[in-house]
Tab-separated table of C-alpha atoms in Angstrom:
chain	number	residue	atom	x	y	z
A	8	MET	CA	-77.528	-179.485	-36.984
A	9	ARG	CA	-79.326	-180.389	-33.757
A	10	PHE	CA	-77.684	-180.975	-30.423
A	11	ILE	CA	-78.680	-182.907	-27.332
A	12	ALA	CA	-77.803	-181.813	-23.820
A	13	PHE	CA	-77.116	-183.783	-20.655
A	14	PHE	CA	-76.891	-182.580	-17.071
A	15	VAL	CA	-75.660	-184.139	-13.852
A	16	ILE	CA	-74.966	-182.503	-10.504
A	17	ILE	CA	-71.409	-181.236	-10.102
A	18	GLY	CA	-69.361	-183.476	-7.866
A	19	GLU	CA	-70.833	-186.848	-8.875
A	20	PHE	CA	-67.943	-189.247	-9.361
A	21	SER	CA	-68.019	-192.847	-10.483
A	22	SER	CA	-64.377	-193.581	-11.148
A	23	CYS	CA	-63.146	-196.780	-12.749
A	24	ARG	CA	-66.482	-197.629	-14.335
A	25	GLN	CA	-67.091	-197.512	-18.052
A	26	SER	CA	-70.576	-197.887	-19.528
A	27	ARG	CA	-71.414	-197.534	-23.183
A	28	SER	CA	-74.529	-197.114	-25.271
A	29	GLY	CA	-75.281	-195.781	-28.712
A	30	GLN	CA	-72.995	-196.285	-31.670
A	31	PHE	CA	-69.656	-195.101	-32.944
A	32	LYS	CA	-69.919	-194.579	-36.677
A	33	LEU	CA	-67.120	-195.336	-39.107
A	34	SER	CA	-67.410	-191.767	-40.390
A	35	ASP	CA	-66.271	-190.496	-36.976
A	36	HIS	CA	-63.079	-192.530	-37.161
A	37	SER	CA	-62.566	-191.604	-40.811
A	38	SER	CA	-62.857	-187.910	-39.983
A	39	CYS	CA	-60.106	-188.227	-37.398
A	40	ARG	CA	-57.883	-190.162	-39.787
A	41	GLU	CA	-58.331	-187.503	-42.452
A	42	LEU	CA	-57.272	-184.837	-39.974
A	43	GLY	CA	-54.371	-186.953	-38.718
A	44	ILE	CA	-55.437	-186.850	-35.073
A	45	ASP	CA	-55.932	-189.271	-32.189
A	46	ASN	CA	-59.650	-190.003	-31.786
A	47	THR	CA	-59.748	-191.719	-28.384
A	48	GLY	CA	-61.157	-188.683	-26.598
A	49	VAL	CA	-63.879	-188.129	-29.174
A	50	ILE	CA	-65.960	-191.152	-28.235
A	51	CYS	CA	-66.670	-190.239	-24.626
A	52	LYS	CA	-69.107	-188.257	-22.552
A	53	TRP	CA	-69.195	-187.788	-18.773
A	54	ARG	CA	-72.240	-187.364	-16.538
A	55	PHE	CA	-71.230	-183.813	-15.642
A	56	LEU	CA	-72.429	-180.282	-16.344
A	57	PHE	CA	-74.297	-179.735	-19.613
A	58	PHE	CA	-72.799	-181.441	-22.654
A	59	PHE	CA	-73.691	-180.976	-26.277
A	60	LEU	CA	-73.298	-183.967	-28.565
A	61	SER	CA	-74.153	-184.028	-32.230
A	62	GLU	CA	-77.009	-186.365	-33.080
A	63	ASP	CA	-75.209	-187.001	-36.349
A	64	HIS	CA	-72.383	-188.722	-34.520
A	65	LYS	CA	-74.251	-190.865	-31.971
A	66	LEU	CA	-71.140	-191.256	-29.882
A	67	PHE	CA	-70.676	-193.655	-26.990
A	68	ILE	CA	-72.515	-192.376	-23.926
A	69	GLY	CA	-69.696	-193.361	-21.657
A	70	LEU	CA	-66.191	-192.451	-20.643
A	71	TRP	CA	-62.605	-193.492	-20.872
A	72	PRO	CA	-61.657	-193.853	-17.188
A	73	ALA	CA	-58.495	-191.779	-17.602
A	74	GLU	CA	-60.459	-188.617	-18.448
A	75	GLU	CA	-62.809	-189.039	-15.501
A	76	ILE	CA	-59.913	-189.684	-13.158
A	77	LEU	CA	-58.075	-186.640	-14.519
A	78	ALA	CA	-61.179	-184.550	-13.817
A	79	SER	CA	-61.485	-185.951	-10.298
A	80	TYR	CA	-57.789	-185.370	-9.606
A	81	CYS	CA	-58.074	-181.737	-10.654
A	82	VAL	CA	-61.272	-180.828	-8.815
A	83	SER	CA	-60.093	-182.518	-5.606
A	84	ARG	CA	-57.023	-180.231	-5.546
A	85	PRO	CA	-58.462	-176.716	-5.964
A	86	GLU	CA	-55.538	-175.033	-4.193
A	87	MET	CA	-53.124	-176.574	-6.667
A	88	PHE	CA	-54.837	-174.778	-9.539
A	89	ARG	CA	-55.831	-171.519	-7.845
A	90	ASN	CA	-54.830	-168.546	-10.026
A	91	LYS	CA	-53.054	-170.908	-12.442
A	92	ARG	CA	-53.304	-171.111	-16.215
A	93	ILE	CA	-54.131	-174.559	-17.565
A	94	ILE	CA	-54.254	-176.026	-21.052
A	95	GLU	CA	-55.876	-179.376	-21.856
A	96	LEU	CA	-54.508	-181.263	-24.863
A	97	GLY	CA	-56.514	-183.748	-26.928
A	98	ALA	CA	-59.531	-182.895	-24.808
A	99	GLY	CA	-62.326	-184.591	-26.739
A	100	TYR	CA	-65.417	-182.885	-25.358
A	101	GLY	CA	-63.311	-181.295	-22.613
A	102	LEU	CA	-64.541	-182.979	-19.443
A	103	ALA	CA	-61.448	-182.287	-17.342
A	104	GLY	CA	-61.056	-178.718	-18.543
A	105	LEU	CA	-64.726	-177.904	-17.925
A	106	ALA	CA	-64.631	-179.564	-14.499
A	107	LEU	CA	-61.488	-177.691	-13.553
A	108	ALA	CA	-62.959	-174.373	-14.678
A	109	ALA	CA	-66.175	-174.999	-12.747
A	110	CYS	CA	-64.679	-176.310	-9.511
A	111	THR	CA	-61.445	-174.369	-8.973
A	112	ASP	CA	-60.381	-170.730	-9.052
A	113	ALA	CA	-58.020	-171.172	-11.974
A	114	ALA	CA	-57.070	-167.984	-13.776
A	115	GLU	CA	-57.458	-169.503	-17.242
A	116	VAL	CA	-58.432	-172.820	-18.809
A	117	LEU	CA	-57.786	-173.406	-22.514
A	118	ILE	CA	-59.369	-176.607	-23.850
A	119	THR	CA	-57.849	-177.859	-27.105
A	120	ASP	CA	-58.304	-180.679	-29.571
A	121	GLY	CA	-57.120	-181.436	-33.082
A	122	ASN	CA	-60.612	-182.052	-34.459
A	123	PRO	CA	-62.351	-178.786	-35.489
A	124	LYS	CA	-65.800	-180.392	-35.170
A	125	VAL	CA	-65.116	-181.416	-31.594
A	126	VAL	CA	-63.758	-177.962	-30.738
A	127	ASN	CA	-67.033	-176.532	-32.002
A	128	TYR	CA	-68.862	-178.705	-29.470
A	129	ILE	CA	-66.443	-177.671	-26.716
A	130	GLN	CA	-67.181	-174.026	-27.456
A	131	LYS	CA	-70.906	-174.702	-27.126
A	132	ASN	CA	-70.305	-176.507	-23.843
A	133	CYS	CA	-68.261	-173.553	-22.586
A	134	ARG	CA	-71.038	-171.113	-23.422
A	135	LEU	CA	-73.696	-173.323	-21.875
A	136	ASN	CA	-71.821	-173.624	-18.581
A	137	ALA	CA	-70.361	-170.107	-18.467
A	138	GLU	CA	-72.152	-169.174	-15.252
A	139	LEU	CA	-70.287	-171.940	-13.403
A	140	PHE	CA	-66.834	-170.637	-14.250
A	141	GLY	CA	-66.794	-167.538	-12.050
A	142	LYS	CA	-63.814	-165.347	-12.878
A	143	THR	CA	-61.954	-168.131	-14.665
A	144	LYS	CA	-61.270	-167.334	-18.319
A	145	VAL	CA	-62.387	-170.358	-20.344
A	146	SER	CA	-61.849	-170.848	-24.073
A	147	SER	CA	-61.207	-173.559	-26.640
A	148	GLU	CA	-59.364	-173.795	-29.914
A	149	VAL	CA	-57.951	-176.217	-32.429
A	150	LEU	CA	-54.400	-177.262	-31.604
A	151	TYR	CA	-52.488	-179.808	-33.652
A	152	TRP	CA	-49.598	-181.685	-32.092
A	153	CYS	CA	-46.526	-181.056	-34.214
A	154	LYS	CA	-42.773	-180.525	-34.175
A	155	GLU	CA	-43.107	-176.784	-34.726
A	156	PRO	CA	-43.344	-174.291	-31.821
A	157	VAL	CA	-46.880	-174.199	-30.436
A	158	PRO	CA	-48.737	-171.106	-31.744
A	159	LEU	CA	-50.116	-169.943	-28.397
A	160	ASP	CA	-50.067	-166.432	-26.982
A	161	SER	CA	-50.122	-167.427	-23.293
A	162	GLU	CA	-47.800	-169.241	-20.941
A	163	PHE	CA	-49.344	-172.073	-18.940
A	164	ASP	CA	-48.632	-173.388	-15.462
A	165	PHE	CA	-50.152	-176.811	-16.125
A	166	ILE	CA	-50.728	-179.016	-19.130
A	167	ILE	CA	-53.336	-181.722	-18.592
A	168	ALA	CA	-54.283	-184.644	-20.822
A	169	ALA	CA	-55.822	-188.104	-20.567
A	170	ASP	CA	-55.370	-191.326	-22.534
A	171	CYS	CA	-53.302	-189.528	-25.152
A	172	THR	CA	-50.434	-191.994	-25.640
A	173	TYR	CA	-52.269	-194.943	-27.211
A	174	PHE	CA	-51.226	-194.284	-30.804
A	175	LYS	CA	-47.453	-194.502	-31.146
A	176	ASP	CA	-47.488	-192.457	-34.355
A	177	PHE	CA	-48.413	-189.377	-32.309
A	178	HIS	CA	-45.801	-189.777	-29.563
A	179	LEU	CA	-43.086	-187.599	-31.036
A	180	ASP	CA	-45.456	-184.780	-31.981
A	181	LEU	CA	-47.082	-184.873	-28.544
A	182	VAL	CA	-43.689	-184.691	-26.831
A	183	HIS	CA	-42.678	-181.719	-28.987
A	184	THR	CA	-45.960	-179.959	-28.195
A	185	ILE	CA	-45.613	-180.527	-24.458
A	186	LYS	CA	-41.973	-179.440	-24.460
A	187	SER	CA	-42.802	-176.310	-26.458
A	188	ILE	CA	-45.335	-175.277	-23.811
A	189	LEU	CA	-43.227	-176.304	-20.806
A	190	THR	CA	-40.171	-174.337	-21.869
A	191	ARG	CA	-42.070	-171.045	-21.876
A	192	THR	CA	-41.800	-170.912	-18.092
A	193	MET	CA	-39.416	-172.671	-15.701
A	194	THR	CA	-42.197	-173.822	-13.339
A	195	SER	CA	-44.667	-175.458	-15.737
A	196	GLU	CA	-45.710	-179.082	-15.338
A	197	ALA	CA	-47.603	-181.546	-17.515
A	198	LEU	CA	-49.962	-184.024	-15.839
A	199	LEU	CA	-51.013	-186.971	-17.981
A	200	PHE	CA	-53.311	-189.806	-16.935
A	201	CYS	CA	-52.707	-192.706	-19.299
A	202	PRO	CA	-53.093	-196.500	-19.084
A	203	CYS	CA	-50.217	-198.664	-20.259
A	204	ARG	CA	-52.090	-199.977	-23.316
A	205	GLY	CA	-49.707	-202.714	-24.342
A	206	GLY	CA	-46.589	-200.747	-23.547
A	207	SER	CA	-47.405	-197.677	-25.633
A	208	LEU	CA	-47.230	-195.457	-22.544
A	209	PHE	CA	-43.669	-196.502	-21.748
A	210	LYS	CA	-42.590	-195.962	-25.342
A	211	PHE	CA	-43.945	-192.425	-25.009
A	212	ILE	CA	-41.988	-191.984	-21.776
A	213	GLU	CA	-38.778	-193.073	-23.514
A	214	ILE	CA	-39.296	-190.434	-26.201
A	215	ALA	CA	-40.068	-187.775	-23.592
A	216	LYS	CA	-36.863	-188.556	-21.706
A	217	SER	CA	-34.801	-188.543	-24.884
A	218	ALA	CA	-36.219	-185.079	-25.616
A	219	GLY	CA	-34.784	-183.820	-22.330
A	220	LEU	CA	-37.952	-183.840	-20.241
A	221	ALA	CA	-37.927	-185.075	-16.663
A	222	VAL	CA	-40.527	-187.777	-16.118
A	223	ALA	CA	-42.087	-189.120	-12.927
A	224	VAL	CA	-44.550	-192.018	-12.879
A	225	LYS	CA	-47.006	-192.552	-10.059
A	226	GLU	CA	-49.238	-195.612	-9.743
A	227	VAL	CA	-50.965	-194.668	-6.474
A	228	TYR	CA	-52.195	-191.068	-6.677
A	229	ASP	CA	-55.567	-191.425	-4.952
A	230	ALA	CA	-56.316	-193.932	-2.185
A	231	ASP	CA	-59.970	-194.457	-3.119
A	232	ILE	CA	-59.313	-194.924	-6.817
A	233	TYR	CA	-56.454	-197.330	-6.139
A	234	LYS	CA	-58.684	-199.305	-3.767
A	235	LEU	CA	-61.280	-199.679	-6.530
A	236	HIS	CA	-58.540	-200.679	-8.941
A	237	LYS	CA	-57.391	-203.493	-6.636
A	238	GLU	CA	-60.964	-204.651	-6.036
A	239	PHE	CA	-61.606	-204.859	-9.760
A	240	LEU	CA	-58.373	-206.786	-10.290
A	241	GLN	CA	-59.288	-209.304	-7.589
A	242	ALA	CA	-62.934	-209.505	-8.726
A	243	GLU	CA	-64.079	-208.313	-5.299
A	244	ASN	CA	-66.125	-205.600	-6.982
A	245	THR	CA	-68.491	-206.952	-9.641
A	246	GLN	CA	-69.442	-203.584	-11.145
A	247	TRP	CA	-66.792	-204.000	-13.841
A	248	LEU	CA	-66.442	-207.663	-14.726
A	249	ASN	CA	-64.263	-207.157	-17.809
A	250	TYR	CA	-61.835	-204.809	-16.055
A	251	ASP	CA	-58.394	-204.789	-17.677
A	252	ALA	CA	-55.769	-202.774	-15.830
A	253	ASP	CA	-53.596	-202.462	-18.926
A	254	HIS	CA	-56.355	-200.575	-20.730
A	255	ASN	CA	-58.469	-199.187	-17.897
A	256	TYR	CA	-56.223	-198.071	-15.023
A	257	PRO	CA	-54.258	-194.913	-15.836
A	258	LEU	CA	-50.908	-194.052	-14.334
A	259	LEU	CA	-50.134	-190.449	-13.445
A	260	ILE	CA	-47.270	-189.124	-15.532
A	261	SER	CA	-45.623	-185.841	-14.573
A	262	LEU	CA	-43.378	-184.117	-17.090
A	263	THR	CA	-41.271	-181.064	-16.403
A	264	GLY	CA	-38.551	-179.294	-18.278
A	265	MET	CA	-36.011	-179.145	-15.485
A	266	ALA	CA	-36.690	-181.374	-12.452
A	267	ASN	CA	-38.100	-184.809	-11.746
A	268	VAL	CA	-40.727	-183.536	-9.323
A	269	LEU	CA	-44.336	-184.677	-9.058
A	270	THR	CA	-46.799	-182.057	-7.859
A	271	GLY	CA	-49.718	-183.011	-5.662
């Protein structure tokens, strides 16, 4: 199997813009359905670092805005993640995890996804960019969201994820997975960037609260990104003519096991 690589200078950021090219094959979606996983993160690629993509898949050369914004949020707050252990759930090709590992002094970054093929690509991306990670321990593995305790050896200070609440069928398993990780330490926090997507986000929040998690929702978490959001809504910025806040603008969701506190 051949792979293609892309490179863009670290730090380039084009939030709230989604461009697509190439094709998404039915076999990609079928593979995710067979594995019983959410496939939203599989069809994206960011202009960042070196990325391997399989030529067999011909995925969209673009990005779900939530993943890019998650990456920007993390790298713009290096002190928040210094010496911390972070796990990314449903990572797709792992943009946010790779960005965090390259641009902060995190102690550990574990990038996970439920699709073994995608995790294979993440591992290649990790090896390709290893020299950018400094002393940060970076790894990836397959992790399925489920109601059973998460089979992880480490405790984590932060859970990060983007656009992971679209499919309602996965809500309960995702909540159980997050809670299983959060309860390993009293100070852990989950940071999710997710658009509303027809109310699916708020249904997820209801399940999280019923599971005993404290939830905080933040609409304005970055002044520049929110300014772009308002410009797109009012058609003052013509770079994204079909902008739909319900699908394109993510809210920041903080989940903790003991207190309704939003970090950062």
